Amino acid sequence: MERKSAPADAEVTILSPEDGASVTSPVTVEFGLEGMEVAEAGSDQENTGHHHLLVDLDELPPMDAPLPSTDQIVHFGGGQTSTELELEPGEHTLQLIMGDSGHVPHEPPVMSEKITVTVE
């Protein structure tokens, strides 16, 4: 599958919570994006995409296919830039990856660092 290109300076980040934070459920997660614009799934504008949140995912999904929608890969095709997650007590990892109009990661992939939070 052909992947859409991403600007070289594109960067997605988890603005909050911070890596290593202790939080309570539901956890509010704020998304940040620079060098691209957020657009709804299906929008084919250049240099746009929408967020996907990887929750407790040990291995990245294939980068050359649409990201599946699962409990661990949460889609934000409406162009959302934040969410509230219900997480069980304990340690959890969170990571963002941008997807194009068809949920396929860009080339190169626009991914945040993986962070770890502890739900009390």
JSON list of C-alpha atoms in Angstrom, two decimals:
[
{"chain": "A", "resi": 1, "resn": "MET", "atom": "CA", "xyz": [0.00, 0.00, 0.00]},
{"chain": "A", "resi": 2, "resn": "GLU", "atom": "CA", "xyz": [1.34, 3.44, -0.92]},
{"chain": "A", "resi": 3, "resn": "ARG", "atom": "CA", "xyz": [2.08, 5.63, 2.08]},
{"chain": "A", "resi": 4, "resn": "LYS", "atom": "CA", "xyz": [1.64, 9.38, 2.07]},
{"chain": "A", "resi": 5, "resn": "SER", "atom": "CA", "xyz": [4.75, 11.37, 2.83]},
{"chain": "A", "resi": 6, "resn": "ALA", "atom": "CA", "xyz": [5.06, 13.45, 5.98]},
{"chain": "A", "resi": 7, "resn": "PRO", "atom": "CA", "xyz": [6.99, 16.70, 6.27]},
{"chain": "A", "resi": 8, "resn": "ALA", "atom": "CA", "xyz": [10.51, 16.08, 7.60]},
{"chain": "A", "resi": 9, "resn": "ASP", "atom": "CA", "xyz": [9.86, 18.40, 10.56]},
{"chain": "A", "resi": 10, "resn": "ALA", "atom": "CA", "xyz": [6.51, 16.85, 11.55]},
{"chain": "A", "resi": 11, "resn": "GLU", "atom": "CA", "xyz": [6.35, 15.89, 15.22]},
{"chain": "A", "resi": 12, "resn": "VAL", "atom": "CA", "xyz": [3.58, 14.46, 17.38]},
{"chain": "A", "resi": 13, "resn": "THR", "atom": "CA", "xyz": [3.80, 14.53, 21.17]},
{"chain": "A", "resi": 14, "resn": "ILE", "atom": "CA", "xyz": [1.79, 13.62, 24.23]},
{"chain": "A", "resi": 15, "resn": "LEU", "atom": "CA", "xyz": [1.42, 16.97, 25.98]},
{"chain": "A", "resi": 16, "resn": "SER", "atom": "CA", "xyz": [-0.07, 15.43, 29.11]},
{"chain": "A", "resi": 17, "resn": "PRO", "atom": "CA", "xyz": [0.28, 13.40, 31.17]},
{"chain": "A", "resi": 18, "resn": "GLU", "atom": "CA", "xyz": [4.06, 13.56, 31.49]},
{"chain": "A", "resi": 19, "resn": "ASP", "atom": "CA", "xyz": [6.23, 10.47, 31.25]},
{"chain": "A", "resi": 20, "resn": "GLY", "atom": "CA", "xyz": [6.44, 8.82, 34.68]},
{"chain": "A", "resi": 21, "resn": "ALA", "atom": "CA", "xyz": [3.34, 10.59, 36.03]},
{"chain": "A", "resi": 22, "resn": "SER", "atom": "CA", "xyz": [1.04, 9.05, 38.63]},
{"chain": "A", "resi": 23, "resn": "VAL", "atom": "CA", "xyz": [-2.56, 9.59, 37.53]},
{"chain": "A", "resi": 24, "resn": "THR", "atom": "CA", "xyz": [-6.11, 8.57, 38.35]},
{"chain": "A", "resi": 25, "resn": "SER", "atom": "CA", "xyz": [-8.62, 7.06, 35.94]},
{"chain": "A", "resi": 26, "resn": "PRO", "atom": "CA", "xyz": [-10.09, 8.38, 33.76]},
{"chain": "A", "resi": 27, "resn": "VAL", "atom": "CA", "xyz": [-6.79, 9.68, 32.38]},
{"chain": "A", "resi": 28, "resn": "THR", "atom": "CA", "xyz": [-6.96, 12.84, 30.27]},
{"chain": "A", "resi": 29, "resn": "VAL", "atom": "CA", "xyz": [-4.49, 12.61, 27.38]},
{"chain": "A", "resi": 30, "resn": "GLU", "atom": "CA", "xyz": [-3.66, 15.78, 25.40]},
{"chain": "A", "resi": 31, "resn": "PHE", "atom": "CA", "xyz": [-2.12, 15.43, 21.92]},
{"chain": "A", "resi": 32, "resn": "GLY", "atom": "CA", "xyz": [0.31, 17.88, 20.32]},
{"chain": "A", "resi": 33, "resn": "LEU", "atom": "CA", "xyz": [1.25, 18.17, 16.63]},
{"chain": "A", "resi": 34, "resn": "GLU", "atom": "CA", "xyz": [3.76, 20.40, 14.85]},
{"chain": "A", "resi": 35, "resn": "GLY", "atom": "CA", "xyz": [4.66, 20.58, 11.16]},
{"chain": "A", "resi": 36, "resn": "MET", "atom": "CA", "xyz": [1.33, 19.07, 10.04]},
{"chain": "A", "resi": 37, "resn": "GLU", "atom": "CA", "xyz": [-2.36, 19.77, 10.48]},
{"chain": "A", "resi": 38, "resn": "VAL", "atom": "CA", "xyz": [-5.02, 17.54, 12.02]},
{"chain": "A", "resi": 39, "resn": "ALA", "atom": "CA", "xyz": [-7.79, 16.50, 9.64]},
{"chain": "A", "resi": 40, "resn": "GLU", "atom": "CA", "xyz": [-10.65, 14.04, 9.89]},
{"chain": "A", "resi": 41, "resn": "ALA", "atom": "CA", "xyz": [-10.20, 10.53, 8.51]},
{"chain": "A", "resi": 42, "resn": "GLY", "atom": "CA", "xyz": [-11.09, 10.52, 4.83]},
{"chain": "A", "resi": 43, "resn": "SER", "atom": "CA", "xyz": [-9.72, 14.03, 4.27]},
{"chain": "A", "resi": 44, "resn": "ASP", "atom": "CA", "xyz": [-7.05, 13.81, 1.60]},
{"chain": "A", "resi": 45, "resn": "GLN", "atom": "CA", "xyz": [-5.41, 17.20, 2.13]},
{"chain": "A", "resi": 46, "resn": "GLU", "atom": "CA", "xyz": [-1.62, 17.26, 1.87]},
{"chain": "A", "resi": 47, "resn": "ASN", "atom": "CA", "xyz": [0.40, 17.32, 5.12]},
{"chain": "A", "resi": 48, "resn": "THR", "atom": "CA", "xyz": [-2.55, 16.28, 7.27]},
{"chain": "A", "resi": 49, "resn": "GLY", "atom": "CA", "xyz": [-3.45, 13.26, 9.34]},
{"chain": "A", "resi": 50, "resn": "HIS", "atom": "CA", "xyz": [-5.30, 12.17, 12.45]},
{"chain": "A", "resi": 51, "resn": "HIS", "atom": "CA", "xyz": [-4.20, 10.73, 15.76]},
{"chain": "A", "resi": 52, "resn": "HIS", "atom": "CA", "xyz": [-4.08, 7.10, 16.85]},
{"chain": "A", "resi": 53, "resn": "LEU", "atom": "CA", "xyz": [-3.24, 6.31, 20.47]},
{"chain": "A", "resi": 54, "resn": "LEU", "atom": "CA", "xyz": [-1.32, 3.10, 21.18]},
{"chain": "A", "resi": 55, "resn": "VAL", "atom": "CA", "xyz": [-2.17, 1.83, 24.67]},
{"chain": "A", "resi": 56, "resn": "ASP", "atom": "CA", "xyz": [0.03, -0.85, 26.27]},
{"chain": "A", "resi": 57, "resn": "LEU", "atom": "CA", "xyz": [1.24, -1.97, 22.85]},
{"chain": "A", "resi": 58, "resn": "ASP", "atom": "CA", "xyz": [4.52, -3.92, 23.06]},
{"chain": "A", "resi": 59, "resn": "GLU", "atom": "CA", "xyz": [5.14, -4.08, 19.31]},
{"chain": "A", "resi": 60, "resn": "LEU", "atom": "CA", "xyz": [4.34, -1.44, 16.69]},
{"chain": "A", "resi": 61, "resn": "PRO", "atom": "CA", "xyz": [1.72, -2.38, 14.11]},
{"chain": "A", "resi": 62, "resn": "PRO", "atom": "CA", "xyz": [2.75, -2.74, 10.43]},
{"chain": "A", "resi": 63, "resn": "MET", "atom": "CA", "xyz": [3.52, 0.68, 8.96]},
{"chain": "A", "resi": 64, "resn": "ASP", "atom": "CA", "xyz": [2.36, -0.21, 5.43]},
{"chain": "A", "resi": 65, "resn": "ALA", "atom": "CA", "xyz": [-1.28, -1.02, 6.20]},
{"chain": "A", "resi": 66, "resn": "PRO", "atom": "CA", "xyz": [-4.25, 0.73, 7.80]},
{"chain": "A", "resi": 67, "resn": "LEU", "atom": "CA", "xyz": [-4.00, 0.74, 11.59]},
{"chain": "A", "resi": 68, "resn": "PRO", "atom": "CA", "xyz": [-6.64, -1.61, 13.01]},
{"chain": "A", "resi": 69, "resn": "SER", "atom": "CA", "xyz": [-9.13, -0.26, 15.53]},
{"chain": "A", "resi": 70, "resn": "THR", "atom": "CA", "xyz": [-8.68, -2.27, 18.75]},
{"chain": "A", "resi": 71, "resn": "ASP", "atom": "CA", "xyz": [-8.67, -1.71, 22.50]},
{"chain": "A", "resi": 72, "resn": "GLN", "atom": "CA", "xyz": [-4.94, -1.01, 22.17]},
{"chain": "A", "resi": 73, "resn": "ILE", "atom": "CA", "xyz": [-5.06, 1.14, 18.99]},
{"chain": "A", "resi": 74, "resn": "VAL", "atom": "CA", "xyz": [-7.60, 3.91, 19.54]},
{"chain": "A", "resi": 75, "resn": "HIS", "atom": "CA", "xyz": [-8.59, 5.95, 16.46]},
{"chain": "A", "resi": 76, "resn": "PHE", "atom": "CA", "xyz": [-9.39, 9.65, 16.52]},
{"chain": "A", "resi": 77, "resn": "GLY", "atom": "CA", "xyz": [-10.71, 9.99, 12.98]},
{"chain": "A", "resi": 78, "resn": "GLY", "atom": "CA", "xyz": [-12.90, 12.93, 13.94]},
{"chain": "A", "resi": 79, "resn": "GLY", "atom": "CA", "xyz": [-9.80, 15.10, 14.31]},
{"chain": "A", "resi": 80, "resn": "GLN", "atom": "CA", "xyz": [-9.83, 14.98, 18.12]},
{"chain": "A", "resi": 81, "resn": "THR", "atom": "CA", "xyz": [-6.76, 16.27, 19.94]},
{"chain": "A", "resi": 82, "resn": "SER", "atom": "CA", "xyz": [-7.48, 14.85, 23.40]},
{"chain": "A", "resi": 83, "resn": "THR", "atom": "CA", "xyz": [-9.30, 11.99, 25.09]},
{"chain": "A", "resi": 84, "resn": "GLU", "atom": "CA", "xyz": [-10.20, 10.48, 28.43]},
{"chain": "A", "resi": 85, "resn": "LEU", "atom": "CA", "xyz": [-9.11, 6.87, 28.95]},
{"chain": "A", "resi": 86, "resn": "GLU", "atom": "CA", "xyz": [-10.45, 4.43, 31.51]},
{"chain": "A", "resi": 87, "resn": "LEU", "atom": "CA", "xyz": [-7.38, 2.48, 32.64]},
{"chain": "A", "resi": 88, "resn": "GLU", "atom": "CA", "xyz": [-7.01, -0.16, 35.33]},
{"chain": "A", "resi": 89, "resn": "PRO", "atom": "CA", "xyz": [-4.68, 0.58, 38.27]},
{"chain": "A", "resi": 90, "resn": "GLY", "atom": "CA", "xyz": [-1.04, -0.16, 37.47]},
{"chain": "A", "resi": 91, "resn": "GLU", "atom": "CA", "xyz": [1.57, 0.80, 34.90]},
{"chain": "A", "resi": 92, "resn": "HIS", "atom": "CA", "xyz": [0.54, 1.66, 31.33]},
{"chain": "A", "resi": 93, "resn": "THR", "atom": "CA", "xyz": [2.32, 2.86, 28.18]},
{"chain": "A", "resi": 94, "resn": "LEU", "atom": "CA", "xyz": [0.96, 5.46, 25.77]},
{"chain": "A", "resi": 95, "resn": "GLN", "atom": "CA", "xyz": [2.24, 6.46, 22.34]},
{"chain": "A", "resi": 96, "resn": "LEU", "atom": "CA", "xyz": [0.76, 8.49, 19.46]},
{"chain": "A", "resi": 97, "resn": "ILE", "atom": "CA", "xyz": [1.08, 7.77, 15.75]},
{"chain": "A", "resi": 98, "resn": "MET", "atom": "CA", "xyz": [-0.42, 9.80, 12.94]},
{"chain": "A", "resi": 99, "resn": "GLY", "atom": "CA", "xyz": [-2.42, 8.14, 10.20]},
{"chain": "A", "resi": 100, "resn": "ASP", "atom": "CA", "xyz": [-3.39, 9.47, 6.79]},
{"chain": "A", "resi": 101, "resn": "SER", "atom": "CA", "xyz": [-6.92, 9.69, 5.37]},
{"chain": "A", "resi": 102, "resn": "GLY", "atom": "CA", "xyz": [-7.08, 5.87, 5.27]},
{"chain": "A", "resi": 103, "resn": "HIS", "atom": "CA", "xyz": [-5.45, 5.26, 8.71]},
{"chain": "A", "resi": 104, "resn": "VAL", "atom": "CA", "xyz": [-2.07, 4.30, 7.18]},
{"chain": "A", "resi": 105, "resn": "PRO", "atom": "CA", "xyz": [1.02, 5.70, 8.95]},
{"chain": "A", "resi": 106, "resn": "HIS", "atom": "CA", "xyz": [2.94, 8.29, 6.95]},
{"chain": "A", "resi": 107, "resn": "GLU", "atom": "CA", "xyz": [6.41, 7.87, 5.43]},
{"chain": "A", "resi": 108, "resn": "PRO", "atom": "CA", "xyz": [8.39, 8.50, 7.53]},
{"chain": "A", "resi": 109, "resn": "PRO", "atom": "CA", "xyz": [6.05, 7.60, 10.43]},
{"chain": "A", "resi": 110, "resn": "VAL", "atom": "CA", "xyz": [5.07, 10.53, 12.64]},
{"chain": "A", "resi": 111, "resn": "MET", "atom": "CA", "xyz": [5.22, 8.97, 16.13]},
{"chain": "A", "resi": 112, "resn": "SER", "atom": "CA", "xyz": [5.63, 10.25, 19.64]},
{"chain": "A", "resi": 113, "resn": "GLU", "atom": "CA", "xyz": [7.97, 8.83, 22.22]},
{"chain": "A", "resi": 114, "resn": "LYS", "atom": "CA", "xyz": [6.36, 6.09, 24.29]},
{"chain": "A", "resi": 115, "resn": "ILE", "atom": "CA", "xyz": [5.54, 7.28, 27.80]},
{"chain": "A", "resi": 116, "resn": "THR", "atom": "CA", "xyz": [4.73, 5.32, 30.94]},
{"chain": "A", "resi": 117, "resn": "VAL", "atom": "CA", "xyz": [2.12, 6.37, 33.49]},
{"chain": "A", "resi": 118, "resn": "THR", "atom": "CA", "xyz": [0.99, 4.73, 36.71]},
{"chain": "A", "resi": 119, "resn": "VAL", "atom": "CA", "xyz": [-2.72, 4.67, 37.47]},
{"chain": "A", "resi": 120, "resn": "GLU", "atom": "CA", "xyz": [-3.35, 4.73, 41.22]}
]
